[in-house]
Amino acid sequence: GAGVSQTPSNKVTEKGKYVELRCDPISGHTALYWYRQSLGQGPEFLIYFQGTGAADDSGLPNDRFFAVRPEGSVSTLKIQRTERGDSAVYLCASRSGSGVTGELFFGEGSRLTVL
Amino acid sequence: AQSVTQLDSQVPVFEEAPVELRCNYSSSVSVYLFWYVQYPNQGLQLLLKYLSGSTLVKGINGFEAEFNKSQTSFHLRKPSVHISDTAEYFCAVSDWGTGTASKLTFGTGTRLQVTL
């Protein structure tokens, strides 16, 4: 597709359940980022991939959060034992190359609601 | 570590009036600065960025911003707004030291509401 695609756009789950959120970046973009945006806040960095490897996962809040990008394109953010505080919009972004100067393209996000 | 402060959570303005959205940052090293816009039900879109050189940066849709190192500010301006400019605006910073990590730190956003 032309832009960054995220699925599902909305996910409602119960506390304690497992959730997967998918990101399909712009074709050819090697850098992929996950951010989390809580209500009334700006996006907060979670994890950054350069190719298949996680170059920086310092933003993951705890070990319930995990992300993969096995073939260097599509990425999946996985959340185990969800808690109500995980409710937020999860944003994915991609960029060509590894430097900061190129434009970061964002998807529309996956809104997660944990009941 | 960096931080970004957007003091105004909401800015109401009449159409064709000028507007300034304020952004201040804190960092112990040199930084790159960005403004993103988020229209309803859409993803974040880059408005403009400051990397180096001229401190006055022009972006899309008639917006511009000025980097002021002494005041650690990067305020966004538009001389005449349109109804279609109604959106959430985010200021963001990335420090040179992160190198290839290039992660952005965002402010909490300013809601620009343009009315007739």
Short mmCIF file of N, CA and C in Angstrom, two decimals, chain A residues 6-108:
data_model
loop_
_atom_site.label_atom_id
_atom_site.label_comp_id
_atom_site.label_asym_id
_atom_site.label_seq_id
_atom_site.Cartn_x
_atom_site.Cartn_y
_atom_site.Cartn_z
N GLN A 6 -2.10 -0.28 9.71
CA GLN A 6 -2.16 -0.92 11.01
C GLN A 6 -3.49 -1.63 11.18
N THR A 7 -3.41 -2.85 11.71
CA THR A 7 -4.62 -3.62 12.00
C THR A 7 -4.51 -4.29 13.35
N PRO A 8 -5.63 -4.43 14.08
CA PRO A 8 -6.93 -3.85 13.76
C PRO A 8 -6.94 -2.36 14.06
N SER A 9 -7.92 -1.65 13.56
CA SER A 9 -8.02 -0.24 13.88
C SER A 9 -8.57 -0.05 15.29
N ASN A 10 -9.39 -1.01 15.72
CA ASN A 10 -9.95 -0.99 17.07
C ASN A 10 -9.93 -2.39 17.65
N LYS A 11 -9.55 -2.49 18.90
CA LYS A 11 -9.53 -3.79 19.57
C LYS A 11 -10.03 -3.60 21.00
N VAL A 12 -11.09 -4.34 21.35
CA VAL A 12 -11.59 -4.32 22.72
C VAL A 12 -11.32 -5.70 23.30
N THR A 13 -10.71 -5.74 24.46
CA THR A 13 -10.38 -7.02 25.08
C THR A 13 -10.63 -6.94 26.58
N GLU A 14 -10.57 -8.08 27.21
CA GLU A 14 -10.77 -8.13 28.66
C GLU A 14 -9.43 -8.19 29.37
N LYS A 15 -9.41 -7.68 30.54
CA LYS A 15 -8.20 -7.72 31.38
C LYS A 15 -7.68 -9.14 31.46
N GLY A 16 -6.38 -9.27 31.27
CA GLY A 16 -5.74 -10.58 31.36
C GLY A 16 -5.56 -11.28 30.03
N LYS A 17 -6.22 -10.81 28.99
CA LYS A 17 -6.12 -11.46 27.68
C LYS A 17 -4.83 -11.06 26.94
N TYR A 18 -4.54 -11.82 25.89
CA TYR A 18 -3.37 -11.58 25.04
C TYR A 18 -3.82 -10.85 23.77
N VAL A 19 -3.01 -9.87 23.33
CA VAL A 19 -3.37 -9.05 22.17
C VAL A 19 -2.18 -8.95 21.21
N GLU A 20 -2.48 -8.97 19.93
CA GLU A 20 -1.46 -8.72 18.90
C GLU A 20 -1.93 -7.57 18.02
N LEU A 21 -1.03 -6.64 17.77
CA LEU A 21 -1.30 -5.52 16.88
C LEU A 21 -0.29 -5.57 15.74
N ARG A 22 -0.79 -5.38 14.53
CA ARG A 22 0.07 -5.55 13.36
C ARG A 22 0.35 -4.23 12.67
N CYS A 23 1.57 -4.11 12.14
CA CYS A 23 1.97 -2.93 11.38
C CYS A 23 2.61 -3.36 10.08
N ASP A 24 2.11 -2.80 8.99
CA ASP A 24 2.67 -3.05 7.67
C ASP A 24 3.28 -1.73 7.18
N PRO A 25 4.60 -1.60 7.19
CA PRO A 25 5.21 -0.31 6.87
C PRO A 25 5.20 -0.03 5.37
N ILE A 26 5.64 1.14 5.01
CA ILE A 26 5.79 1.48 3.61
C ILE A 26 6.87 0.58 3.01
N SER A 27 6.57 0.07 1.82
CA SER A 27 7.49 -0.87 1.18
C SER A 27 8.89 -0.28 1.04
N GLY A 28 9.88 -1.05 1.48
CA GLY A 28 11.26 -0.61 1.36
C GLY A 28 11.78 0.16 2.55
N HIS A 29 10.92 0.54 3.47
CA HIS A 29 11.38 1.26 4.67
C HIS A 29 12.03 0.28 5.63
N THR A 30 13.28 0.58 5.99
CA THR A 30 14.01 -0.34 6.86
C THR A 30 13.79 -0.04 8.33
N ALA A 31 13.48 1.20 8.66
CA ALA A 31 13.29 1.59 10.06
C ALA A 31 11.80 1.56 10.40
N LEU A 32 11.48 0.95 11.54
CA LEU A 32 10.09 0.85 12.00
C LEU A 32 10.03 1.15 13.49
N TYR A 33 9.04 1.95 13.88
CA TYR A 33 8.89 2.39 15.26
C TYR A 33 7.48 2.05 15.75
N TRP A 34 7.40 1.76 17.03
CA TRP A 34 6.11 1.67 17.73
C TRP A 34 6.07 2.77 18.79
N TYR A 35 4.94 3.45 18.83
CA TYR A 35 4.67 4.46 19.86
C TYR A 35 3.33 4.14 20.50
N ARG A 36 3.13 4.66 21.71
CA ARG A 36 1.85 4.52 22.39
C ARG A 36 1.35 5.92 22.75
N GLN A 37 0.08 6.17 22.45
CA GLN A 37 -0.49 7.48 22.74
C GLN A 37 -1.70 7.31 23.66
N SER A 38 -1.53 7.72 24.89
CA SER A 38 -2.64 7.67 25.84
C SER A 38 -3.48 8.93 25.70
N LEU A 39 -4.69 8.89 26.22
CA LEU A 39 -5.63 10.00 26.07
C LEU A 39 -5.03 11.30 26.62
N GLY A 40 -5.02 12.33 25.79
CA GLY A 40 -4.52 13.63 26.23
C GLY A 40 -3.02 13.77 26.27
N GLN A 41 -2.33 12.77 25.78
CA GLN A 41 -0.87 12.78 25.80
C GLN A 41 -0.30 12.72 24.40
N GLY A 42 0.97 13.05 24.28
CA GLY A 42 1.65 12.86 23.02
C GLY A 42 2.13 11.42 22.89
N PRO A 43 2.51 11.03 21.69
CA PRO A 43 3.02 9.66 21.51
C PRO A 43 4.28 9.42 22.33
N GLU A 44 4.37 8.21 22.92
CA GLU A 44 5.54 7.82 23.70
C GLU A 44 6.23 6.66 22.99
N PHE A 45 7.53 6.77 22.85
CA PHE A 45 8.32 5.76 22.17
C PHE A 45 8.28 4.42 22.90
N LEU A 46 8.12 3.34 22.14
CA LEU A 46 8.17 2.00 22.71
C LEU A 46 9.39 1.24 22.23
N ILE A 47 9.52 1.09 20.90
CA ILE A 47 10.57 0.25 20.36
C ILE A 47 10.88 0.66 18.93
N TYR A 48 12.13 0.42 18.52
CA TYR A 48 12.59 0.79 17.18
C TYR A 48 13.29 -0.40 16.56
N PHE A 49 12.93 -0.71 15.32
CA PHE A 49 13.59 -1.77 14.55
C PHE A 49 14.37 -1.16 13.39
N GLN A 50 15.55 -1.67 13.18
CA GLN A 50 16.29 -1.38 11.96
C GLN A 50 16.46 -2.74 11.28
N GLY A 51 15.71 -2.96 10.21
CA GLY A 51 15.69 -4.29 9.62
C GLY A 51 14.91 -5.25 10.51
N THR A 52 15.49 -6.40 10.77
CA THR A 52 14.80 -7.41 11.58
C THR A 52 15.06 -7.27 13.07
N GLY A 53 16.10 -6.53 13.43
CA GLY A 53 16.48 -6.47 14.84
C GLY A 53 15.95 -5.26 15.56
N ALA A 54 15.66 -5.45 16.85
CA ALA A 54 15.23 -4.33 17.69
C ALA A 54 16.47 -3.55 18.11
N ALA A 55 16.64 -2.37 17.53
CA ALA A 55 17.81 -1.56 17.83
C ALA A 55 17.69 -0.83 19.16
N ASP A 56 16.46 -0.59 19.58
CA ASP A 56 16.23 0.14 20.83
C ASP A 56 14.86 -0.25 21.36
N ASP A 57 14.81 -0.97 22.47
CA ASP A 57 13.52 -1.34 23.06
C ASP A 57 13.35 -0.71 24.44
N SER A 58 14.04 0.39 24.66
CA SER A 58 14.06 1.01 25.97
C SER A 58 12.72 1.59 26.40
N GLY A 59 11.79 1.76 25.47
CA GLY A 59 10.49 2.34 25.81
C GLY A 59 9.44 1.31 26.20
N LEU A 60 9.71 0.05 26.03
CA LEU A 60 8.73 -0.97 26.42
C LEU A 60 8.53 -0.89 27.93
N PRO A 61 7.29 -0.76 28.40
CA PRO A 61 7.06 -0.50 29.83
C PRO A 61 7.40 -1.66 30.75
N ASN A 62 7.25 -2.87 30.30
CA ASN A 62 7.56 -4.05 31.13
C ASN A 62 7.62 -5.28 30.25
N ASP A 63 7.86 -6.43 30.85
CA ASP A 63 8.07 -7.65 30.04
C ASP A 63 6.77 -8.24 29.51
N ARG A 64 5.63 -7.60 29.74
CA ARG A 64 4.40 -8.07 29.10
C ARG A 64 4.34 -7.62 27.64
N PHE A 65 5.17 -6.65 27.30
CA PHE A 65 5.19 -6.10 25.94
C PHE A 65 6.37 -6.68 25.17
N PHE A 66 6.08 -7.09 23.94
CA PHE A 66 7.12 -7.66 23.09
C PHE A 66 6.77 -7.35 21.64
N ALA A 67 7.78 -7.13 20.81
CA ALA A 67 7.52 -6.85 19.40
C ALA A 67 8.51 -7.62 18.55
N VAL A 68 8.05 -8.02 17.36
CA VAL A 68 8.90 -8.76 16.44
C VAL A 68 8.77 -8.18 15.04
N ARG A 69 9.78 -8.46 14.25
CA ARG A 69 9.78 -8.06 12.84
C ARG A 69 10.64 -9.09 12.09
N PRO A 70 10.15 -10.30 11.97
CA PRO A 70 10.99 -11.43 11.55
C PRO A 70 11.57 -11.33 10.15
N GLU A 71 10.90 -10.65 9.23
CA GLU A 71 11.41 -10.58 7.87
C GLU A 71 11.79 -9.17 7.46
N GLY A 72 11.81 -8.28 8.42
CA GLY A 72 12.25 -6.92 8.13
C GLY A 72 11.20 -6.05 7.48
N SER A 73 9.95 -6.52 7.46
CA SER A 73 8.89 -5.66 6.92
C SER A 73 7.78 -5.54 7.96
N VAL A 74 6.81 -6.44 7.93
CA VAL A 74 5.69 -6.40 8.87
C VAL A 74 6.20 -6.60 10.30
N SER A 75 5.59 -5.86 11.23
CA SER A 75 5.92 -5.99 12.63
C SER A 75 4.65 -6.28 13.43
N THR A 76 4.82 -7.04 14.51
CA THR A 76 3.71 -7.33 15.41
C THR A 76 4.09 -6.92 16.82
N LEU A 77 3.22 -6.13 17.45
CA LEU A 77 3.38 -5.78 18.86
C LEU A 77 2.49 -6.71 19.66
N LYS A 78 3.09 -7.37 20.64
CA LYS A 78 2.37 -8.38 21.40
C LYS A 78 2.27 -7.93 22.86
N ILE A 79 1.08 -8.01 23.41
CA ILE A 79 0.87 -7.62 24.81
C ILE A 79 0.23 -8.79 25.54
N GLN A 80 0.93 -9.27 26.56
CA GLN A 80 0.42 -10.39 27.36
C GLN A 80 -0.28 -9.86 28.60
N ARG A 81 -1.24 -10.65 29.09
CA ARG A 81 -1.92 -10.35 30.37
C ARG A 81 -2.29 -8.87 30.44
N THR A 82 -3.08 -8.44 29.47
CA THR A 82 -3.39 -7.01 29.36
C THR A 82 -4.00 -6.46 30.65
N GLU A 83 -3.70 -5.20 30.90
CA GLU A 83 -4.23 -4.47 32.05
C GLU A 83 -4.98 -3.24 31.55
N ARG A 84 -5.86 -2.71 32.39
CA ARG A 84 -6.65 -1.55 31.97
C ARG A 84 -5.76 -0.38 31.59
N GLY A 85 -4.63 -0.26 32.23
CA GLY A 85 -3.70 0.82 31.93
C GLY A 85 -3.02 0.71 30.58
N ASP A 86 -3.20 -0.43 29.91
CA ASP A 86 -2.64 -0.59 28.56
C ASP A 86 -3.53 0.06 27.51
N SER A 87 -4.72 0.48 27.89
CA SER A 87 -5.64 1.12 26.95
C SER A 87 -5.00 2.38 26.39
N ALA A 88 -4.92 2.44 25.07
CA ALA A 88 -4.26 3.57 24.39
C ALA A 88 -4.37 3.35 22.89
N VAL A 89 -3.89 4.32 22.14
CA VAL A 89 -3.73 4.14 20.69
C VAL A 89 -2.28 3.78 20.44
N TYR A 90 -2.06 2.68 19.76
CA TYR A 90 -0.71 2.22 19.46
C TYR A 90 -0.39 2.61 18.02
N LEU A 91 0.64 3.42 17.87
CA LEU A 91 1.02 3.97 16.57
C LEU A 91 2.26 3.29 16.03
N CYS A 92 2.25 3.04 14.76
CA CYS A 92 3.42 2.51 14.08
C CYS A 92 3.89 3.55 13.07
N ALA A 93 5.19 3.64 12.89
CA ALA A 93 5.75 4.58 11.92
C ALA A 93 6.93 3.93 11.22
N SER A 94 7.19 4.36 10.00
CA SER A 94 8.35 3.83 9.29
C SER A 94 9.08 4.95 8.58
N ARG A 95 10.35 4.66 8.30
CA ARG A 95 11.22 5.64 7.65
C ARG A 95 12.21 4.88 6.79
N SER A 96 12.59 5.47 5.67
CA SER A 96 13.65 4.84 4.87
C SER A 96 14.98 5.22 5.49
N GLY A 97 15.92 4.32 5.53
CA GLY A 97 17.24 4.61 6.06
C GLY A 97 17.27 4.58 7.58
N SER A 98 18.39 4.95 8.15
CA SER A 98 18.57 4.84 9.59
C SER A 98 18.74 6.18 10.29
N GLY A 99 18.87 7.25 9.54
CA GLY A 99 19.12 8.54 10.17
C GLY A 99 17.85 9.21 10.63
N VAL A 100 18.00 10.23 11.44
CA VAL A 100 16.85 10.91 12.01
C VAL A 100 16.28 11.96 11.07
N THR A 101 17.03 12.33 10.04
CA THR A 101 16.62 13.47 9.23
C THR A 101 15.51 13.16 8.24
N GLY A 102 15.32 11.89 7.90
CA GLY A 102 14.26 11.53 6.98
C GLY A 102 12.89 11.59 7.64
N GLU A 103 11.86 11.75 6.84
CA GLU A 103 10.51 11.87 7.39
C GLU A 103 10.04 10.55 7.94
N LEU A 104 9.37 10.63 9.08
CA LEU A 104 8.75 9.48 9.72
C LEU A 104 7.30 9.45 9.29
N PHE A 105 6.84 8.34 8.70
CA PHE A 105 5.47 8.21 8.24
C PHE A 105 4.70 7.36 9.23
N PHE A 106 3.58 7.90 9.72
CA PHE A 106 2.78 7.22 10.74
C PHE A 106 1.55 6.56 10.14
N GLY A 107 1.16 5.44 10.73
CA GLY A 107 -0.12 4.85 10.45
C GLY A 107 -1.21 5.53 11.26
N GLU A 108 -2.45 5.09 11.07
CA GLU A 108 -3.57 5.72 11.77
C GLU A 108 -3.75 5.18 13.18
#
